[in-house]
Amino acid sequence: MVNSTLSYFLLSTYIHVGYLRYLCFMITAMLYIVIVVANTSLIVVICVNRSLHEPMYLFLCSLFVNELYGSTGLFPSLLVQILSDIHTVFAPLCFLQIFCLFTYVNIQFCNLAVMSYDRYLAICYPLQYNTRMTSNKAVIFIILIWLYSFVKVLITLSLNIRLTLCGNIINSLYCNNYLVVKLACSDTQVNNFYGYFGTVLTIFVPLFPILFSYMRILRVCFSGSKQTRQKALSTCTPHLVSLLNFSFGCGFEMFQSRFDKSGVPSVLRIVLSLYFLIIQPLMNPVMYGLQMSKLRNICKHMLRYKLLAGGRNNKSVSE
């Protein structure tokens, strides 16, 4: 139950830009449309093509679904706030946004950790890969990742909702868990402890399988053939870029919410606070779609088929 003394929060980071807000709204709406179209297209391609029902592509499908989920947790609220004169959000919707964005981050790191382990098996144990990592095992991994993330964030949310809040101004563009806890005038020791514990679970625990996997992959690459190195490079590059990019974005958001950032220009703060929620969902479908040759070739084939089918239909209509 949301604190009965508080019905809404005020988001204080929005800048008054006059009529430019309509341009900002159009740009933001276009970004959201591109994210939805790009990620949905790849999800459909993976689902309808049986040749892509392999562990690596199932993990990618989970990644793209998570990009849609995280974007939907941010963009509708962002679009409403851009056009609003008073940037308020109802408390239940604020807690819902915290839940969506926190689960998005948790699923992303866990998904990337499992993907690194999958690449480790594929490169270091190619002959045993099909028995060690089956499609059924991949589905079980994905279900566990999503369930674990939902339960973990629900605990965080239940600890927050019980707090007595003595303010309602959040210095952010969207609802942020840490900034909500800072508004509390009741004891937050349990929240702080679980917050640190949750951060370790979200970031540092997935980091161990990632480091382990890439240390083994690098060892195989240096001692293996040129073909092995090329295979490792083609499959691991998008994963590493995605991991580093997302880690940078999350790291900055954690830093700016906890430390004084008055020396950073407000526009730069706004851009960087949205970085991991906008760039990642845009970059992943483009990068994986272009880099993964099998996925790229199927996308090309489907696009060519649709263009040819459209051309034939237009020709029959004109005749």
Coordinates of C-alpha atoms in Angstrom, one line a residue, residues 3-267:
N3 CA 2.1 5.9 1.8
S4 CA -1.3 7.4 2.5
T5 CA 0.2 10.9 3.2
L6 CA 1.7 11.1 -0.3
S7 CA -0.3 11.0 -3.5
Y8 CA 2.3 12.2 -6.0
F9 CA 5.9 13.0 -6.7
L10 CA 7.4 16.1 -8.4
L11 CA 10.1 15.5 -11.0
S12 CA 12.4 18.6 -10.7
T13 CA 15.0 18.0 -13.4
Y14 CA 12.9 19.0 -16.4
I15 CA 14.0 22.3 -18.1
H16 CA 11.5 24.8 -19.3
V17 CA 12.1 25.0 -23.1
G18 CA 8.9 26.7 -24.3
Y19 CA 7.7 25.6 -27.7
L20 CA 10.8 23.5 -28.2
R21 CA 9.0 20.9 -26.0
Y22 CA 7.0 19.9 -29.1
L23 CA 10.2 19.2 -31.0
C24 CA 11.6 17.2 -28.0
F25 CA 8.3 15.3 -27.9
M26 CA 8.5 14.4 -31.6
I27 CA 12.2 13.3 -31.3
T28 CA 11.4 11.2 -28.2
A29 CA 8.4 9.6 -29.9
M30 CA 10.4 8.8 -33.0
L31 CA 13.1 7.1 -30.8
Y32 CA 10.5 5.0 -29.1
I33 CA 8.9 4.0 -32.4
V34 CA 12.3 3.0 -33.8
I35 CA 13.1 1.0 -30.6
V36 CA 9.7 -0.8 -30.8
V37 CA 9.9 -1.6 -34.5
A38 CA 13.6 -2.7 -34.4
N39 CA 13.3 -5.0 -31.4
T40 CA 9.9 -6.4 -32.3
S41 CA 11.1 -7.2 -35.8
L42 CA 14.0 -9.3 -34.5
I43 CA 11.8 -11.0 -32.0
V44 CA 9.4 -12.0 -34.8
V45 CA 12.3 -13.1 -37.0
I46 CA 13.7 -15.4 -34.3
C47 CA 10.3 -16.8 -33.3
V48 CA 9.1 -17.7 -36.8
N49 CA 12.3 -19.2 -38.1
R50 CA 12.9 -22.6 -36.7
S51 CA 16.6 -22.5 -37.7
L52 CA 17.0 -19.7 -35.1
H53 CA 15.6 -21.8 -32.3
E54 CA 19.1 -22.2 -30.8
P55 CA 20.3 -21.1 -27.4
M56 CA 22.2 -18.1 -28.6
Y57 CA 19.2 -16.7 -30.5
L58 CA 16.8 -17.5 -27.6
F59 CA 19.0 -15.4 -25.3
L60 CA 19.0 -12.7 -27.9
C61 CA 15.2 -12.9 -28.1
S62 CA 15.0 -12.5 -24.3
L63 CA 17.4 -9.5 -24.6
F64 CA 15.2 -7.8 -27.2
V65 CA 12.0 -8.5 -25.2
N66 CA 13.7 -6.8 -22.2
E67 CA 14.6 -3.8 -24.3
L68 CA 10.9 -3.4 -25.2
Y69 CA 10.0 -3.8 -21.5
G70 CA 12.5 -1.3 -20.2
S71 CA 11.6 1.3 -23.0
T72 CA 7.9 0.9 -22.2
G73 CA 8.7 1.6 -18.5
L74 CA 10.3 4.9 -19.5
F75 CA 9.0 6.4 -22.7
P76 CA 5.3 6.8 -22.2
S77 CA 5.9 8.6 -18.9
L78 CA 8.7 10.7 -20.5
L79 CA 6.4 11.7 -23.4
V80 CA 3.7 12.8 -21.0
Q81 CA 6.1 14.8 -18.9
I82 CA 7.6 16.6 -21.9
L83 CA 4.2 18.1 -22.8
S84 CA 3.3 18.9 -19.1
D85 CA 3.7 22.2 -17.4
I86 CA 3.8 20.6 -14.0
H87 CA 6.0 17.5 -13.9
T88 CA 4.1 15.4 -11.3
V89 CA 3.6 11.6 -11.3
F90 CA 1.1 9.7 -9.1
A91 CA 2.9 7.7 -6.4
P92 CA 1.6 4.3 -7.5
L93 CA 2.7 5.0 -11.1
C94 CA 6.1 6.1 -9.7
F95 CA 6.6 2.9 -7.8
L96 CA 5.5 1.0 -10.9
Q97 CA 8.1 2.8 -13.0
I98 CA 10.8 2.0 -10.4
F99 CA 9.8 -1.7 -10.6
C100 CA 10.0 -1.7 -14.4
L101 CA 13.3 0.0 -14.7
F102 CA 14.9 -2.0 -11.8
T103 CA 13.8 -5.3 -13.3
Y104 CA 15.0 -4.1 -16.7
V105 CA 18.5 -3.5 -15.4
N106 CA 18.6 -6.7 -13.4
I107 CA 17.4 -8.8 -16.4
Q108 CA 19.9 -7.1 -18.7
F109 CA 23.0 -7.9 -16.6
C110 CA 21.8 -11.5 -15.9
N111 CA 21.0 -12.0 -19.6
L112 CA 24.4 -10.8 -20.6
A113 CA 26.1 -13.0 -18.0
V114 CA 24.3 -16.1 -19.4
M115 CA 25.1 -15.1 -22.9
S116 CA 28.8 -14.9 -22.0
Y117 CA 28.6 -18.4 -20.6
D118 CA 26.9 -19.6 -23.7
R119 CA 29.7 -18.1 -25.9
Y120 CA 32.3 -19.7 -23.6
L121 CA 30.8 -23.2 -24.2
A122 CA 30.4 -22.6 -27.9
I123 CA 34.1 -21.5 -28.4
C124 CA 35.9 -23.6 -25.8
Y125 CA 33.8 -26.8 -26.1
P126 CA 32.4 -26.7 -29.7
L127 CA 32.0 -30.5 -29.9
Q128 CA 30.1 -30.7 -26.6
Y129 CA 28.2 -27.5 -27.0
N130 CA 24.9 -29.1 -28.2
T131 CA 24.7 -31.4 -25.2
R132 CA 25.9 -28.8 -22.6
M133 CA 23.6 -26.0 -23.8
T134 CA 20.3 -27.2 -25.3
S135 CA 17.3 -25.0 -26.3
N136 CA 15.4 -26.4 -23.3
K137 CA 18.2 -25.4 -20.9
A138 CA 18.3 -21.9 -22.5
V139 CA 14.5 -21.5 -21.9
I140 CA 15.0 -22.6 -18.3
F141 CA 17.8 -20.0 -17.9
I142 CA 15.6 -17.3 -19.3
I143 CA 12.6 -18.1 -17.1
L144 CA 14.8 -18.2 -14.0
I145 CA 16.4 -14.8 -14.9
W146 CA 13.0 -13.1 -15.3
L147 CA 11.5 -14.7 -12.1
Y148 CA 14.6 -14.0 -10.0
S149 CA 14.6 -10.3 -11.2
F150 CA 10.9 -9.8 -10.5
V151 CA 11.1 -11.3 -7.0
K152 CA 14.3 -9.4 -6.1
V153 CA 12.8 -6.0 -7.2
L154 CA 9.5 -6.8 -5.5
I155 CA 11.4 -7.1 -2.2
T156 CA 13.0 -3.7 -2.9
L157 CA 9.6 -2.1 -3.6
S158 CA 7.9 -3.6 -0.6
L159 CA 10.7 -2.1 1.6
N160 CA 10.2 1.3 0.0
I161 CA 6.4 1.4 0.2
R162 CA 6.5 0.9 4.0
L163 CA 8.6 4.1 4.5
T164 CA 7.2 7.4 5.8
L165 CA 8.1 10.1 3.3
C166 CA 8.6 13.7 4.3
G167 CA 9.1 15.1 0.8
N168 CA 7.9 14.5 -2.7
I169 CA 10.6 16.2 -4.9
I170 CA 12.7 13.8 -7.0
N171 CA 15.7 15.4 -8.6
S172 CA 15.4 13.2 -11.8
L173 CA 13.5 12.8 -15.1
Y174 CA 11.9 9.6 -13.9
C175 CA 11.3 7.8 -10.6
N176 CA 14.5 6.6 -9.0
N177 CA 14.5 4.2 -6.1
Y178 CA 17.5 5.7 -4.3
L179 CA 16.1 9.2 -4.6
V180 CA 12.7 8.1 -3.2
V181 CA 14.4 6.4 -0.2
K182 CA 16.3 9.7 0.4
L183 CA 12.9 11.4 1.0
A184 CA 12.2 9.2 3.9
C185 CA 12.1 10.5 7.5
S186 CA 11.7 7.1 9.0
D187 CA 14.5 4.5 9.6
T188 CA 16.1 3.4 6.3
Q189 CA 18.8 1.1 7.6
V190 CA 17.1 -2.0 6.2
N191 CA 16.5 -0.3 2.8
N192 CA 20.2 0.8 2.6
F193 CA 21.5 -2.6 3.5
Y194 CA 19.2 -4.4 1.0
G195 CA 20.1 -1.7 -1.5
Y196 CA 23.8 -2.4 -1.3
F197 CA 23.1 -6.2 -1.2
G198 CA 20.9 -5.8 -4.3
T199 CA 23.6 -3.8 -6.1
V200 CA 26.1 -6.6 -5.5
L201 CA 23.5 -9.2 -6.8
T202 CA 22.6 -7.1 -9.8
I203 CA 26.1 -6.0 -11.0
F204 CA 28.9 -7.9 -9.3
V205 CA 27.5 -11.4 -9.2
P206 CA 26.8 -11.5 -13.0
L207 CA 30.3 -10.0 -13.5
F208 CA 32.0 -13.3 -12.2
P209 CA 30.7 -15.6 -15.0
I210 CA 31.4 -12.8 -17.5
L211 CA 35.0 -12.4 -16.4
F212 CA 35.5 -16.2 -16.1
S213 CA 34.0 -16.8 -19.6
Y214 CA 36.1 -14.2 -21.4
M215 CA 39.3 -15.2 -19.7
R216 CA 38.8 -18.7 -21.0
I217 CA 37.8 -17.4 -24.4
L218 CA 40.9 -15.2 -24.7
R219 CA 43.1 -18.2 -23.7
V220 CA 41.5 -20.3 -26.4
C221 CA 41.9 -17.5 -29.0
F222 CA 45.6 -16.9 -28.3
S223 CA 46.3 -20.6 -28.5
G224 CA 43.8 -21.5 -31.2
S225 CA 43.7 -21.2 -35.0
K226 CA 42.9 -18.1 -37.0
Q227 CA 39.4 -19.5 -37.7
T228 CA 38.8 -19.9 -34.0
R229 CA 39.8 -16.3 -33.4
Q230 CA 37.6 -15.0 -36.2
K231 CA 34.6 -17.0 -34.8
A232 CA 35.3 -15.6 -31.3
L233 CA 35.6 -12.1 -32.6
S234 CA 32.4 -12.2 -34.6
T235 CA 30.2 -13.6 -31.8
C236 CA 31.8 -11.9 -28.8
T237 CA 32.3 -8.3 -30.1
P238 CA 28.6 -7.3 -30.0
H239 CA 28.2 -8.9 -26.5
L240 CA 31.3 -7.0 -25.2
V241 CA 30.2 -3.7 -26.7
S242 CA 26.7 -4.1 -25.3
L243 CA 28.0 -5.0 -21.8
L244 CA 30.5 -2.1 -21.7
N245 CA 28.0 0.4 -23.0
F246 CA 25.3 -0.7 -20.5
S247 CA 27.7 -0.7 -17.6
F248 CA 28.9 2.8 -18.4
G249 CA 25.3 4.1 -18.6
C250 CA 24.3 2.4 -15.3
G251 CA 27.5 3.5 -13.6
F252 CA 26.9 7.1 -14.4
E253 CA 23.3 7.0 -13.3
M254 CA 24.4 5.4 -9.9
F255 CA 27.1 8.0 -9.6
Q256 CA 25.0 11.1 -10.3
S257 CA 22.1 10.0 -8.0
R258 CA 24.4 9.5 -5.0
F259 CA 26.9 12.3 -5.4
D260 CA 26.9 16.1 -5.9
K261 CA 26.8 16.8 -9.7
S262 CA 26.3 20.6 -9.5
G263 CA 29.5 21.0 -11.6
V264 CA 28.0 19.0 -14.5
P265 CA 25.9 21.0 -17.0
S266 CA 22.2 20.2 -16.6
V267 CA 21.7 19.2 -20.3

